[in-house]
Coordinates of C-alpha atoms and ligand atoms in Angstrom, one line a residue:
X220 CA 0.0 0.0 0.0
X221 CA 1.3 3.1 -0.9
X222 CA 0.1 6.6 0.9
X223 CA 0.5 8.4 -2.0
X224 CA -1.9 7.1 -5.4
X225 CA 0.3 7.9 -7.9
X226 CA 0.3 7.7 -11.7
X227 CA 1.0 4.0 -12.9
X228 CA 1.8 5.1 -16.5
X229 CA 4.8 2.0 -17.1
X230 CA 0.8 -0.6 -17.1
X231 CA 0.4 0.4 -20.6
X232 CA 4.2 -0.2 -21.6
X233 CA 4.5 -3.6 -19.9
X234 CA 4.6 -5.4 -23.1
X235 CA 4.9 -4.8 -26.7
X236 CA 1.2 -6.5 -27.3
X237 CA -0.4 -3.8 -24.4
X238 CA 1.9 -1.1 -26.2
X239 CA 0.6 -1.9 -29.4
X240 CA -2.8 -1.3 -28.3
X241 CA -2.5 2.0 -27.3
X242 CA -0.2 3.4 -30.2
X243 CA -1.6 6.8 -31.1
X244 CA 0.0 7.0 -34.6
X245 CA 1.5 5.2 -37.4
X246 CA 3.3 5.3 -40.2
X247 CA 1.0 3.5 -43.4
X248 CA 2.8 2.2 -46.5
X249 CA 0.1 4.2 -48.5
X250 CA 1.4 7.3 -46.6
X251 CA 4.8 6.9 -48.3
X252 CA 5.9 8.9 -51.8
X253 CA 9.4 8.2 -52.6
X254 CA 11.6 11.3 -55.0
X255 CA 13.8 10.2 -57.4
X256 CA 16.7 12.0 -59.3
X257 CA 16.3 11.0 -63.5
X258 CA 19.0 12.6 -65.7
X259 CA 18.7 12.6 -69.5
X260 CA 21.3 10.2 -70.7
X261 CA 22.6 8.0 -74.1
X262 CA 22.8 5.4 -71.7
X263 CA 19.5 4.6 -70.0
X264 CA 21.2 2.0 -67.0
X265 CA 23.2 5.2 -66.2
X266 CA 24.0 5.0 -62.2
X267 CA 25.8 8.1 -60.6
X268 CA 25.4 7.6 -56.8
X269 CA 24.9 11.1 -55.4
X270 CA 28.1 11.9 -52.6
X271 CA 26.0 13.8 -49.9
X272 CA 23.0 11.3 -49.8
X273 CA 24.6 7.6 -49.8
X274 CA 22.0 5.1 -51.1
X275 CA 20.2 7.6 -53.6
X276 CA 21.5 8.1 -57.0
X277 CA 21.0 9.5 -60.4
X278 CA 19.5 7.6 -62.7
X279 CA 19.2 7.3 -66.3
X280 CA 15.3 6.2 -67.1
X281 CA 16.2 2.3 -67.5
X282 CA 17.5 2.5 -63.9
X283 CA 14.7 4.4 -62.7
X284 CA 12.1 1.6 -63.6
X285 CA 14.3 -1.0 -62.3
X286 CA 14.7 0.8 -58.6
X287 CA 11.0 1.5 -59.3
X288 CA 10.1 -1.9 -59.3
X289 CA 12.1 -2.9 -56.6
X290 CA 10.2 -0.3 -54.7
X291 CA 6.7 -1.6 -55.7
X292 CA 7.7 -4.9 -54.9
X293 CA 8.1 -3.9 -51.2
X294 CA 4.9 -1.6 -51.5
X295 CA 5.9 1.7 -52.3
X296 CA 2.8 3.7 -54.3
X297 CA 3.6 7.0 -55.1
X298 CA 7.0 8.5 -56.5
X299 CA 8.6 12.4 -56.8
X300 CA 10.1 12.9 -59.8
X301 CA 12.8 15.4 -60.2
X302 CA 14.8 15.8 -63.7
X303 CA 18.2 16.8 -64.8
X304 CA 18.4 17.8 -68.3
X305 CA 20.6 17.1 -70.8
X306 CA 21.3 20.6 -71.1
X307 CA 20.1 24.0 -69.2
X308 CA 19.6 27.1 -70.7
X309 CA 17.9 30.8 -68.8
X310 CA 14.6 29.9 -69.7
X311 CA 15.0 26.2 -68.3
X312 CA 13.2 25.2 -71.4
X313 CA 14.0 21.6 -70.5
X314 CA 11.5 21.6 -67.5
X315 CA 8.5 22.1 -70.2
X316 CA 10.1 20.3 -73.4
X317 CA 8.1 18.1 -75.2
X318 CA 9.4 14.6 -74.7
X319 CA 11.6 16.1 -71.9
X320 CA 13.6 13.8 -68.9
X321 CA 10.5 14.2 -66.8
X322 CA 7.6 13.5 -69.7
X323 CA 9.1 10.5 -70.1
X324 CA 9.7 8.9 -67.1
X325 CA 6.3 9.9 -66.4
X326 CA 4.7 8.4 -69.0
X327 CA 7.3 5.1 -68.7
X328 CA 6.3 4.8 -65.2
X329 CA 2.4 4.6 -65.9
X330 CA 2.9 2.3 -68.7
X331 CA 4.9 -0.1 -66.6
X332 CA 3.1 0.5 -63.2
X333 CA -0.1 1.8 -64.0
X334 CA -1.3 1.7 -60.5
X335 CA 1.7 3.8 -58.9
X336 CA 1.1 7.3 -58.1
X337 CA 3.6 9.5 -59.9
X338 CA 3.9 13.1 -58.8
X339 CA 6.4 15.1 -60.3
X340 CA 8.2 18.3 -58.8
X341 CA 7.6 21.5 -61.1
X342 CA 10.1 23.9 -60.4
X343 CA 12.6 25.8 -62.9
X344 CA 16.0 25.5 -61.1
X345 CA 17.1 22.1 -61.9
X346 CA 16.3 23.6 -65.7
X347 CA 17.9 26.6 -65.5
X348 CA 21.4 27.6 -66.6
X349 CA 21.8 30.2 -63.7
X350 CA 20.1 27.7 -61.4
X351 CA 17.4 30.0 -60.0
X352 CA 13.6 28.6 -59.7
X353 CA 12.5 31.3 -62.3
X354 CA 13.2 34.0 -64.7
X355 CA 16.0 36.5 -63.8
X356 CA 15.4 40.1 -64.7
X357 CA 19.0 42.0 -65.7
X358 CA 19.8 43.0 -62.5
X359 CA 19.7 39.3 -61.3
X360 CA 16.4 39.2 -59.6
X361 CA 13.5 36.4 -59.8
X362 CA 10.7 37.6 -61.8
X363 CA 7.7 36.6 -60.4
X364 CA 5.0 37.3 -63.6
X365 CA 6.7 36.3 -66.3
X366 CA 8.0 33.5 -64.4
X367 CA 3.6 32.0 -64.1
X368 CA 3.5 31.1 -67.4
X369 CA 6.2 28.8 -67.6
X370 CA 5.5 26.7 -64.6
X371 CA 2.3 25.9 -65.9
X372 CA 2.9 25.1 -69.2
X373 CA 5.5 22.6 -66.9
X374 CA 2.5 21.6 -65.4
X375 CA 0.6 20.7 -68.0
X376 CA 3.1 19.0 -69.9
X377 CA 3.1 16.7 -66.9
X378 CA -0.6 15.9 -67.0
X379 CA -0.1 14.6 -70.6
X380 CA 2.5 12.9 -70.1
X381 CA 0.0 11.0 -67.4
X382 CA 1.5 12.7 -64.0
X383 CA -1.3 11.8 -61.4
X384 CA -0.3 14.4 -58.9
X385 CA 1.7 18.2 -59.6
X386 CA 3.8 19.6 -57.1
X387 CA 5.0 23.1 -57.9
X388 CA 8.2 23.9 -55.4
X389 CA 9.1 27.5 -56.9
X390 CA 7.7 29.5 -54.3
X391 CA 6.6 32.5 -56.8
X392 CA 3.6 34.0 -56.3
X393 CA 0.1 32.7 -57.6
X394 CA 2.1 30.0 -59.4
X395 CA -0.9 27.2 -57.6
X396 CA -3.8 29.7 -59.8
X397 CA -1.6 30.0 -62.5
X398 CA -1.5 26.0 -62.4
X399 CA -4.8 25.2 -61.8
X400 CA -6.1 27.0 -64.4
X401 CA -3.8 26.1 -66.7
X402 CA -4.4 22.1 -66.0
X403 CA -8.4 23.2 -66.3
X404 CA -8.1 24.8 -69.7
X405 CA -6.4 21.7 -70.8
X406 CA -8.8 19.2 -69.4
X407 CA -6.9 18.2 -66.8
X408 CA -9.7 19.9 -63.9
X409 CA -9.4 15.9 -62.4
X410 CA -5.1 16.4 -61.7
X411 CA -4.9 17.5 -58.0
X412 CA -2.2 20.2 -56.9
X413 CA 0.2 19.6 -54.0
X414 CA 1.4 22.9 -52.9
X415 CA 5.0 23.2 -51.5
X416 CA 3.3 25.7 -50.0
X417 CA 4.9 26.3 -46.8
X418 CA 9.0 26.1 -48.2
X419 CA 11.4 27.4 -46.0
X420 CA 14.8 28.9 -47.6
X421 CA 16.8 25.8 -45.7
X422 CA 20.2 24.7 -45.7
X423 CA 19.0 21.3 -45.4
X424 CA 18.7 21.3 -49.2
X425 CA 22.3 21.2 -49.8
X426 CA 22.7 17.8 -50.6
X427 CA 19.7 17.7 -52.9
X428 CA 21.3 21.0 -54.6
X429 CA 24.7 18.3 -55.2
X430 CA 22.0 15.6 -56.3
X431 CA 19.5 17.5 -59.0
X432 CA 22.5 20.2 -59.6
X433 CA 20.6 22.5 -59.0
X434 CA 22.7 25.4 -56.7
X435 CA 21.9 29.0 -57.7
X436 CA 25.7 30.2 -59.6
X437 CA 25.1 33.5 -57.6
X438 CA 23.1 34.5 -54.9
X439 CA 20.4 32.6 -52.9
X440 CA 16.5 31.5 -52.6
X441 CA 16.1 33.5 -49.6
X442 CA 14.0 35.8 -52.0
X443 CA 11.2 33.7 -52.8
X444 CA 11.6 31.1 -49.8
X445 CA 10.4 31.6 -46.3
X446 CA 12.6 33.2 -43.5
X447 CA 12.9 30.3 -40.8
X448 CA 11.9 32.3 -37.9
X449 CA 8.5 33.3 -39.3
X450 CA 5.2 31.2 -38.6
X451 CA 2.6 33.9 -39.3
X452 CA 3.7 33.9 -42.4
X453 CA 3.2 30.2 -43.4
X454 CA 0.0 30.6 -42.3
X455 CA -0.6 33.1 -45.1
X456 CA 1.3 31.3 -47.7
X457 CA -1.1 28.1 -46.5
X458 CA -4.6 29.8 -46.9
X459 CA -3.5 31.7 -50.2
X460 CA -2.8 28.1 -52.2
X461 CA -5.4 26.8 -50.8
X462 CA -7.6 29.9 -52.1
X463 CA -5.8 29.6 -55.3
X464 CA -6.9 25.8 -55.5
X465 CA -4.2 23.7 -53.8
X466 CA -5.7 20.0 -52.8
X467 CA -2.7 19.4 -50.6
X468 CA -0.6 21.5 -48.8
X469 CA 3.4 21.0 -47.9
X470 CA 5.7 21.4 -45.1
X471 CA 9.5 21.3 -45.8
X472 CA 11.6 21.0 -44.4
X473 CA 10.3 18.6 -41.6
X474 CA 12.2 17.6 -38.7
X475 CA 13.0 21.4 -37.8
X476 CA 9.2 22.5 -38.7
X477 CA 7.2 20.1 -36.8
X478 CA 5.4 22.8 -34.8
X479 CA 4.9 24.6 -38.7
X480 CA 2.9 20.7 -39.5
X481 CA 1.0 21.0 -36.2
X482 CA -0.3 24.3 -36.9
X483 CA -1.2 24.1 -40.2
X484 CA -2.6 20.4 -39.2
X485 CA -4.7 22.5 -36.6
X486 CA -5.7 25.2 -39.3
X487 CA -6.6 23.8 -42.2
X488 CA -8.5 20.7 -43.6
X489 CA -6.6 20.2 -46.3
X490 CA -4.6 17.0 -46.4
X491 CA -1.0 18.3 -45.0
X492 CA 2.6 16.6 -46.6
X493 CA 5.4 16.8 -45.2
X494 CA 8.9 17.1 -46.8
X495 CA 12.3 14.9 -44.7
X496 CA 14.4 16.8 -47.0
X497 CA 18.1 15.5 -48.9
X498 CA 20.1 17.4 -45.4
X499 CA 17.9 15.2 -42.8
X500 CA 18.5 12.0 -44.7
X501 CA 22.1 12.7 -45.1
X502 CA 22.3 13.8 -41.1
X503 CA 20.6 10.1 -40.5
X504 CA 23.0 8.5 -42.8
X505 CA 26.1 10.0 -41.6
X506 CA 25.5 9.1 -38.0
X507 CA 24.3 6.1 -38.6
X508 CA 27.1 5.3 -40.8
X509 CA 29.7 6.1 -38.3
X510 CA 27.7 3.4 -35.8
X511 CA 26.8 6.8 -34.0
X512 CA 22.7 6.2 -34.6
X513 CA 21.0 2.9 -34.9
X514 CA 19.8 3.4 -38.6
X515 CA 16.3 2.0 -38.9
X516 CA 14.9 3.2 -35.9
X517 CA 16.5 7.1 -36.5
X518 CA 14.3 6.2 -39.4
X519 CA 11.6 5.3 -37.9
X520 CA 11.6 7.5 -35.6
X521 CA 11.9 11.1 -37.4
X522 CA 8.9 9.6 -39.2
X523 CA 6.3 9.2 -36.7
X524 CA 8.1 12.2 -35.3
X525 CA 6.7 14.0 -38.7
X526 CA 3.3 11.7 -39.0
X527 CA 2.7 12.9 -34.6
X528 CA 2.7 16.7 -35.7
X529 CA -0.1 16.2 -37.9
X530 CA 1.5 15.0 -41.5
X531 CA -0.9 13.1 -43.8
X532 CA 1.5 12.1 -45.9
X533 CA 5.4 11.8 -45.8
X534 CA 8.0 12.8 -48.8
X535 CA 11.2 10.9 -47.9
X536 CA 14.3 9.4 -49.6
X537 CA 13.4 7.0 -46.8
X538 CA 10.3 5.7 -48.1
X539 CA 11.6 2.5 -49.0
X540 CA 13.8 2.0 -46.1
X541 CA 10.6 2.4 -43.8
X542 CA 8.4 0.0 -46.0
X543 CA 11.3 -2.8 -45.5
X544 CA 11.3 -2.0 -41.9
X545 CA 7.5 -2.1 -41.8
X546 CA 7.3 -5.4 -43.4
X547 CA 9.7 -7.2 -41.1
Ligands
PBG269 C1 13.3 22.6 -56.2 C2 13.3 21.8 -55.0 C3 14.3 21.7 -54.0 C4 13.9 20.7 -53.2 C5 12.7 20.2 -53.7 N1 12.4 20.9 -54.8 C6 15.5 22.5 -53.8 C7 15.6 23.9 -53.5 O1 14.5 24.6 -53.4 O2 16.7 24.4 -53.5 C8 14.7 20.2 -52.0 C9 14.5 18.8 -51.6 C10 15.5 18.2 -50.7 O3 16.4 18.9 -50.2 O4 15.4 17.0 -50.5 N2 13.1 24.0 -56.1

């Protein structure tokens, strides 16, 4: 008998059955969408393992449907597809070619796994010979305007190439209306939108920057992406794509953002993504490459950490890392 009735919270830990029970959250294989990095090459098995993010690499399109079906195989149903042309010029033409890198994995993928989700990233600066995510002016600036009419002609290029999902990551302004209305016009009123709505400018994107070469040659993003300190402000970002038509709305980066997720969770009914960026997988990797981090459950666990502050769904070069763990 004790004097004092305190709290027995360790009951409901006793085993892993009784924990089981009571889990409040979990990660689901359909909550999974997996990026890859395809690069327009001669030689379609084309392999180049990307330095800052070990595992990944960049793939020519014959090695992207190979990794692909690997993937499937373990239950992966929804891929990001970023592209790197064969060449870049100031317009970043390549991102809206006709038969360009990304049209064709797109429509590739669908033929070979017609029941796989395939979003695709629409964004100028993998495109772009100065490496910015639109049009510079002279003086070096990002042109918003002029910039519109090029993302969604992107866009819609990826709904006919049979892209099930758009994902515009430029951060210019009314590029989700400038979308969406382009997608309508061309018949595509069924595509959703997934906004990168709420896109800080992040030094965790350095590794993807080595991976989709993609690094502005001068300056930096802080220009069109959010200051890290501000929260206010995503919350205006937020409700202006989802005015402008956005079905889902993005966080990104995650791990450093999870009260971002939780408010925009809290705010809005909109489904809510969240982006584990290139610099938290290659933070995981390093440490658990040195023995410092047990791998699988650093996975693991900044997932549910991400899926706990209210993410729907989860962008990760982890995605199927997690499936093999969750099929053990
Ligand atoms: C393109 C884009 C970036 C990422 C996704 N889309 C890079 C950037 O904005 O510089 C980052 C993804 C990652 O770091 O994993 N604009």
């Amino acid at each position: 008998m004790t004097h004092f009735d305190f709290h027995r919270g360790r009951r409901l830990r006793r085993t892993e059955t009784i924990r089981e029970l009571v889990r409040e959250t979990e990660i689901r294989p359909a909550d999974l969408i997996m990026p890859y990095f395809v690069v327009e090459t001669e030689d379609s098995h084309y392999r180049k393992p990307i330095g800052s993010m070990p595992g990944q690499a960049q793939l020519g399109l014959a090695a992207l449907y190979e990794e692909t079906a690997k993937a499937v195989d373990l239950g992966l149903r929804a891929v990001l597809l970023f592209g790197l042309p064969g060449s870049k010029d100031e317009a970043g033409s390549g991102a809206y070619a006709q038969g360009g890198i990304v049209q064709r994995a797109v429509s590739g993928l669908k033929k070979r796994f017609p029941q796989l989700c395939v979003v695709t990233d629409v964004c100028l600066c993998e495109y772009t010979s100065h490496g910015h995510c639109g049009l510079l002016s002279p003086s070096g600036e990002v042109q918003n305007d002029p910039t519109l009419a090029l993302l969604a002609q992107t866009a819609v290029s990826h709904a006919q190439a049979g892209a099930d999902l758009i994902a515009p990551s430029d951060m210019m302004d009314g590029r989700v209306a400038a979308i969406r209305e382009a997608l309508d016009d061309s018949g595509f009123e069924n595509i959703p939108v997934m906004s990168y709505a709420v896109k800080y400018a992040s030094c965790f994107y350095g590794p993807f920057r080595e991976a989709a070469e993609s690094a502005p040659k001068s300056g930096d993003r802080k220009a069109y992406q959010m200051d890290p300190p501000n929260v206010r402000e995503a919350l205006r970002e937020a409700a202006a794509d989802i005015a402008e038509g956005a079905d889902i709305i993005m966080v990104k980066p995650g791990m450093p953002y999870q009260d971002v997720i939780r408010l925009m969770r809290d705010t809005f009914d909109a489904p809510i993504a969240a982006y584990q960026v290139s610099g938290e997988y290659a933070m995981i990797k390093a440490a658990s490459g040195h023995g410092w981090l047990d791998h699988d459950r650093a996975v693991m666990e900044s997932l549910i950490g991400l899926k706990r502050a209210g993410a729907d769904l989860l962008l990760t070069y982890f995605a199927v890392d997690a499936l093999r763990v969750l099929g053990r």
